[in-house]
Short mmCIF file of C-alpha atoms in Angstrom, two decimals:
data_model
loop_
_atom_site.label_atom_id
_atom_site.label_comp_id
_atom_site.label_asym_id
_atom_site.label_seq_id
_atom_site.Cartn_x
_atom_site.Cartn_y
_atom_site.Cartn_z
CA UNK A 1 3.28 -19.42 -5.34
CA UNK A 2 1.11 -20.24 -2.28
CA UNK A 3 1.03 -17.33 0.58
CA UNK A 4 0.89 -17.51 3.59
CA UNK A 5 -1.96 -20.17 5.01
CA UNK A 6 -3.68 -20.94 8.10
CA UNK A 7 -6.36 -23.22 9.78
CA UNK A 8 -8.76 -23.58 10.67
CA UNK A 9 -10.50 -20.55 9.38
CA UNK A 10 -12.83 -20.50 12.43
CA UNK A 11 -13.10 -22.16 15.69
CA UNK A 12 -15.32 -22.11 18.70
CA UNK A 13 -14.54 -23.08 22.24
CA UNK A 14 -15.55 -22.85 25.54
CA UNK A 15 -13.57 -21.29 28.47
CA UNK A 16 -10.96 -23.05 29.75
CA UNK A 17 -10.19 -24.94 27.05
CA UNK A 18 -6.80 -25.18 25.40
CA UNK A 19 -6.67 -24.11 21.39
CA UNK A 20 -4.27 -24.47 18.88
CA UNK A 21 -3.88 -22.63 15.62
CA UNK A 22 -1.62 -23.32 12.88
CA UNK A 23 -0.02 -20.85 10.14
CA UNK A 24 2.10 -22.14 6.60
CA UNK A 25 4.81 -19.54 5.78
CA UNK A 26 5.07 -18.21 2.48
CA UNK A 27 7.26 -20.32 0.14
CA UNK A 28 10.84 -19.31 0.92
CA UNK A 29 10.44 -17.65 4.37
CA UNK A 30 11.95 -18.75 7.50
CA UNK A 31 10.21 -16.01 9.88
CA UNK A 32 7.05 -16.71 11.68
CA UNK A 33 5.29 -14.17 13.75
CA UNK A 34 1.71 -14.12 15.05
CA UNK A 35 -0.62 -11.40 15.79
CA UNK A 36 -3.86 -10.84 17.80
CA UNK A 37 -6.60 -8.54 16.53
CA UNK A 38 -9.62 -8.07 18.89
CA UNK A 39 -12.41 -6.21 17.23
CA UNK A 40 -12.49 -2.82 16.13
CA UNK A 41 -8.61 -2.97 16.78
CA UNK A 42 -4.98 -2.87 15.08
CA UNK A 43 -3.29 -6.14 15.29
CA UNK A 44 -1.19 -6.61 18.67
CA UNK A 45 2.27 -8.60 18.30
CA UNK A 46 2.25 -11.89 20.16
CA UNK A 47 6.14 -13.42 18.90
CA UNK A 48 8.03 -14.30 16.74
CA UNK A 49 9.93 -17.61 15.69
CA UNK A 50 12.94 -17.57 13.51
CA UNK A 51 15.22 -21.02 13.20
CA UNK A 52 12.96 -22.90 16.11
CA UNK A 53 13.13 -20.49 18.90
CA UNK A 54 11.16 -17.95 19.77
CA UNK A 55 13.45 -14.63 19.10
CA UNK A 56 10.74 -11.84 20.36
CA UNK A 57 7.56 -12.02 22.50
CA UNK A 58 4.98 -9.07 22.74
CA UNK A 59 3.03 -8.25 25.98
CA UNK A 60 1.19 -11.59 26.38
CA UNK A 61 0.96 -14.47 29.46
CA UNK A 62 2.45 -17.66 29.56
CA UNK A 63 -1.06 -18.92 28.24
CA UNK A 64 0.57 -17.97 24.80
CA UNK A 65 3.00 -20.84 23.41
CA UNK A 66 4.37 -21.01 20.00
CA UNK A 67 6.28 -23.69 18.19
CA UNK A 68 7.65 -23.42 14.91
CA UNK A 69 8.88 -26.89 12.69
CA UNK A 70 11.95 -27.31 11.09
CA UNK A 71 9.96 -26.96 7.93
CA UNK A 72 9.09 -23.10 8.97
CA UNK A 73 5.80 -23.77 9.76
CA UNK A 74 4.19 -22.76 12.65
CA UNK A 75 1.65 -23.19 15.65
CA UNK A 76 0.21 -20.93 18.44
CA UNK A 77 -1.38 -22.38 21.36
CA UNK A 78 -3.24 -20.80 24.03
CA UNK A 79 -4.19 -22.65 27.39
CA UNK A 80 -7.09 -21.76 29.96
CA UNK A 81 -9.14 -19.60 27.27
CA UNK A 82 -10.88 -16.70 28.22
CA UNK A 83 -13.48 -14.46 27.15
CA UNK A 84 -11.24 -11.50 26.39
CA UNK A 85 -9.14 -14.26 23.48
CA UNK A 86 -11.87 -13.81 21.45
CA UNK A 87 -10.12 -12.37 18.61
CA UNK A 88 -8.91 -12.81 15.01
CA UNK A 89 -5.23 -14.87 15.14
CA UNK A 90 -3.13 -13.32 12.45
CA UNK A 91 0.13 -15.12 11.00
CA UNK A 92 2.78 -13.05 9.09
CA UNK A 93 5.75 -14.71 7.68
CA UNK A 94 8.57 -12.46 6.24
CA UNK A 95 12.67 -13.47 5.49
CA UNK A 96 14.94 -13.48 8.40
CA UNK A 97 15.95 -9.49 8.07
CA UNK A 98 19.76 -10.33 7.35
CA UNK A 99 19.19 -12.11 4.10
CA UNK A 100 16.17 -9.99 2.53
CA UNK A 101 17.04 -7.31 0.29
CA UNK A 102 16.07 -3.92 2.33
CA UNK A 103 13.91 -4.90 5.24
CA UNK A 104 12.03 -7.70 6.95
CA UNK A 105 8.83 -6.88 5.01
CA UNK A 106 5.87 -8.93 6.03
CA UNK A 107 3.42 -11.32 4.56
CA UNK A 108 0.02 -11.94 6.60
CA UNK A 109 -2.51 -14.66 6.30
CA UNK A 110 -6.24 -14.46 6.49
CA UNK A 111 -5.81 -15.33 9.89
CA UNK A 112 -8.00 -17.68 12.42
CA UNK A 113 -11.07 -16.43 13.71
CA UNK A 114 -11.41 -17.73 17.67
CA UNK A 115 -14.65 -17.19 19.17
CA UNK A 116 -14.82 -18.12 23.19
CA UNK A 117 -18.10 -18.80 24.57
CA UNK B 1 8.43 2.04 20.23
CA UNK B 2 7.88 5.15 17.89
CA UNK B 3 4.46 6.38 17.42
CA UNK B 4 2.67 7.72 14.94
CA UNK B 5 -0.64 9.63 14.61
CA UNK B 6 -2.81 9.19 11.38
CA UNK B 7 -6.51 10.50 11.39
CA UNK B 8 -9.22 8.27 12.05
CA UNK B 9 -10.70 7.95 8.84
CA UNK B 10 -11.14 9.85 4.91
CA UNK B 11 -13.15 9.99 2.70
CA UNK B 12 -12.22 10.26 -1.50
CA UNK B 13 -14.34 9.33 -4.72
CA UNK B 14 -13.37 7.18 -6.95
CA UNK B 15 -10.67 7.50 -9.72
CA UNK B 16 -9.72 10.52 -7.43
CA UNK B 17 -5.91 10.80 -5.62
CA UNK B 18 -5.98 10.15 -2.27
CA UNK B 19 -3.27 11.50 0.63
CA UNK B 20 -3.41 9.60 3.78
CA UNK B 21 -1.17 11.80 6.41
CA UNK B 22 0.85 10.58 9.06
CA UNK B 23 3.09 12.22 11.77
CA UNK B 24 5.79 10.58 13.15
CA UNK B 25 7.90 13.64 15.03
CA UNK B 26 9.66 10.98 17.31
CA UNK B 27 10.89 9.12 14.76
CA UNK B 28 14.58 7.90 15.04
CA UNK B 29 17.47 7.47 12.46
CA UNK B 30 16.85 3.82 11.89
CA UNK B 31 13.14 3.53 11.73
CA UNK B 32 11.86 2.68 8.29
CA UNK B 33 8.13 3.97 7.56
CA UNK B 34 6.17 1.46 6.47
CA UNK B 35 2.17 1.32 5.18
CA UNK B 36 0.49 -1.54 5.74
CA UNK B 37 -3.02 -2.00 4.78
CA UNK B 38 -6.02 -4.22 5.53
CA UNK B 39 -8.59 -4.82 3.45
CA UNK B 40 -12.63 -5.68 5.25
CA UNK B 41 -12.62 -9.73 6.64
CA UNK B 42 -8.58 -10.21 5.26
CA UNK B 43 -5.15 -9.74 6.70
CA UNK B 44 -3.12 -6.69 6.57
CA UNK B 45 -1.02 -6.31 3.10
CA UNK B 46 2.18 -4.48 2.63
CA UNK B 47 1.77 -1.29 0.62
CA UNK B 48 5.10 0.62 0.79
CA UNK B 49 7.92 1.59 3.28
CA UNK B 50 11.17 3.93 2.57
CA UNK B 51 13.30 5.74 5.13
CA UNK B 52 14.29 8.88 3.52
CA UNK B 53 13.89 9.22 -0.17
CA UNK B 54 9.93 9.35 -1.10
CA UNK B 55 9.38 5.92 -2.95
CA UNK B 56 7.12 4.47 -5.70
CA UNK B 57 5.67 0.98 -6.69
CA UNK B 58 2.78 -0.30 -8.89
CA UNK B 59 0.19 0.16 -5.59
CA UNK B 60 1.08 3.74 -4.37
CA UNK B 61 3.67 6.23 -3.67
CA UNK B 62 5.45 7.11 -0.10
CA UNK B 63 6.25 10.56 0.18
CA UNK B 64 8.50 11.93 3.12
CA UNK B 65 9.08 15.21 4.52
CA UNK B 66 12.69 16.02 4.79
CA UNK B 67 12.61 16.35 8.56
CA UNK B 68 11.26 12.68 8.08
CA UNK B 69 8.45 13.83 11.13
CA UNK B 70 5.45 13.32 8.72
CA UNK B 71 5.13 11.27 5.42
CA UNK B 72 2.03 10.85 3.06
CA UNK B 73 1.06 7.82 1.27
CA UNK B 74 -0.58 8.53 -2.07
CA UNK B 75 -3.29 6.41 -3.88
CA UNK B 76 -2.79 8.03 -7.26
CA UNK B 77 -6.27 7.05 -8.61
CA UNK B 78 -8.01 4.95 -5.85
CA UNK B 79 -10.31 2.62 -6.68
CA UNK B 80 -13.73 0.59 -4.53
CA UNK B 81 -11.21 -2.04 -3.95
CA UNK B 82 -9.14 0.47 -1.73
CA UNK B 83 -11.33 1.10 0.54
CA UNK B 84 -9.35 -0.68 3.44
CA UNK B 85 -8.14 0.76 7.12
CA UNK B 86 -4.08 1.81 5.96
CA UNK B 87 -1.19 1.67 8.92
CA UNK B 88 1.72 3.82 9.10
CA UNK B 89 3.95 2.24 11.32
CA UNK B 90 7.76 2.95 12.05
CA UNK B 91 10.00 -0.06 12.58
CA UNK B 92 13.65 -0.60 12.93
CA UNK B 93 14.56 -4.15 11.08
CA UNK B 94 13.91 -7.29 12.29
CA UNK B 95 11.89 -5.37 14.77
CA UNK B 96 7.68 -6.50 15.47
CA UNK B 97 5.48 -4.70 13.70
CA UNK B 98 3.27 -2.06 16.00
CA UNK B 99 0.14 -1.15 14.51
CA UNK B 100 -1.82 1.68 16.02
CA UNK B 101 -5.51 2.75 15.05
CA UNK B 102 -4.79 3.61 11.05
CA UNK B 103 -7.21 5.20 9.41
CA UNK B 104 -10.12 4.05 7.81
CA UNK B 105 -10.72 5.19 4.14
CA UNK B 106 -13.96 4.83 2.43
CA UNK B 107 -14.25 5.34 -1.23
CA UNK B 108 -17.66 6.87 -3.07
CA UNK B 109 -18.45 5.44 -6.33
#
C-alpha cells in the first residue's frame, strides 16, 4: 500500500519565479493538506482540500494556490518566489473526519525540498 | 488554537523508558491530544492521540492526567531509531494540525 508521495524531491529556483509541487494521497484518502517547514522549525499549515475545494487556509498570501484532482491528488503552487519560501513543502493526506473511525489522523510525505536563490 | 508547552529537548539511553511531558492547561473539551513525530530528513509520523483515557499501541503509550492539563507520551524501551523531534499538539477534528517547537530527543547507545 503506497503512502503518501510527492515530487519532485528537490527543486531550485530563482526569485520571482512561479513553482509548483505535487503530493499523491495515500490509497483511500480524500483529504489533502500541505504544510511549510522552514528550517529549524515545526511545520506551519498552508490548506487544506477536501472534495475539490479548498475547506481551510492557514496564515499564507495569495502567492499560495492549491488544486486538488478529482482523483485526490494534489498540487501547491506558489507565484513571485521569495527568499523567505525557502523551505521543506510537506503533504499530509488523512480521511475526510466524518467517515474515519475516531479522528482525522494524518499521513505525511517526505515532502519537497524548495531552495530559492 | 490551544497551546501546548513541551521542553526543548531529552536525553535517554538506549533500551531505557522514555517520558516526554507536555502541558496543555488551556485545553478544551473537544481537543484530542495527539503526538506526532518526525524523524531527521523525513516527514512527521503519527505516534498516538486519545482525549481522556491514557491509550496504548505497538509504538508507545499516551498517558493523561485526569485534569487532562498535562499528558506524557511513553517510549517503553526506546531505541537509536527514536531519536526524532516528537509534537504534542491539541486538535479538535477535522481541524489543521498546529505544531509548535516539540522537543528534540536524542538517544545514547
Amino acid at each position: 500500500d503506497a503512502g503518501v508521495t510527492q515530487s519532485p524531491t528537490h527543486l531550485i529556483k530563482t526569485r520571482g519565479q512561479q513553482v509548483t509541487l505535487r503530493c499523491s494521497p495515500k490509497s483511500g484518502h480524500d483529504t489533502v493538506s500541505w504544510y511549510q517547514q522552514a528550517l529549524g522549525q515545526g511545520p506551519q499549515f498552508i490548506f487544506q482540500y477536501y472534495e475539490e475545494e479548498e475547506r481551510q487556509r492557514g496564515n499564507f498570501p495569495d502567492r499560495f494556490s492549491g488544486h486538488q484532482f478529482p482523483n485526490y491528488s494534489s498540487e501547491l503552487n506558489v507565484n513571485a518566489l521569495l527568499l523567505g519560501d525557502s523551505a521543506l513543502y510537506l503533504c499530509a493526506s488523512s480521511l475526510a473526519y466524518f467517515r474515519a473511525i475516531s479522528t482525522d489522523t494524518q499521513y505525511f510525505g517526505p515532502g519537497t525540498r524548495l531552495t530559492v536563490l | 488554537d490551544a497551546k501546548t508547552t513541551q521542553p526543548n529537548s531529552m536525553e535517554s539511553n538506549e533500551e531505557e523508558p522514555v517520558h516526554l511531558p507536555c502541558n496543555h492547561s488551556t485545553i478544551s473539551g473537544t481537543d484530542y491530544i495527539h503526538w506526532y513525530r518526525q524523524l531527521p530528513s523525513q516527514g512527521p509520523e503519527y505516534v498516538i492521540h486519545g482525549l481522556t483515557s491514557n491509550v496504548n499501541n505497538r509504538m508507545a503509550s499516551l498517558a493523561i492526567a485526569e485534569d487532562r492539563k498535562s499528558s506524557t507520551l511513553i517510549l517503553h524501551r526506546a531505541t537509536l531509531r527514536d531519536a526524532a523531534v516528537y509534537y504534542c499538539i491539541l486538535k479538535m477534528r477535522a481541524q489543521k494540525l498546529v505544531f509548535g517547537q516539540g522537543t528534540r530527543l536524542t538517544i545514547n547507545p
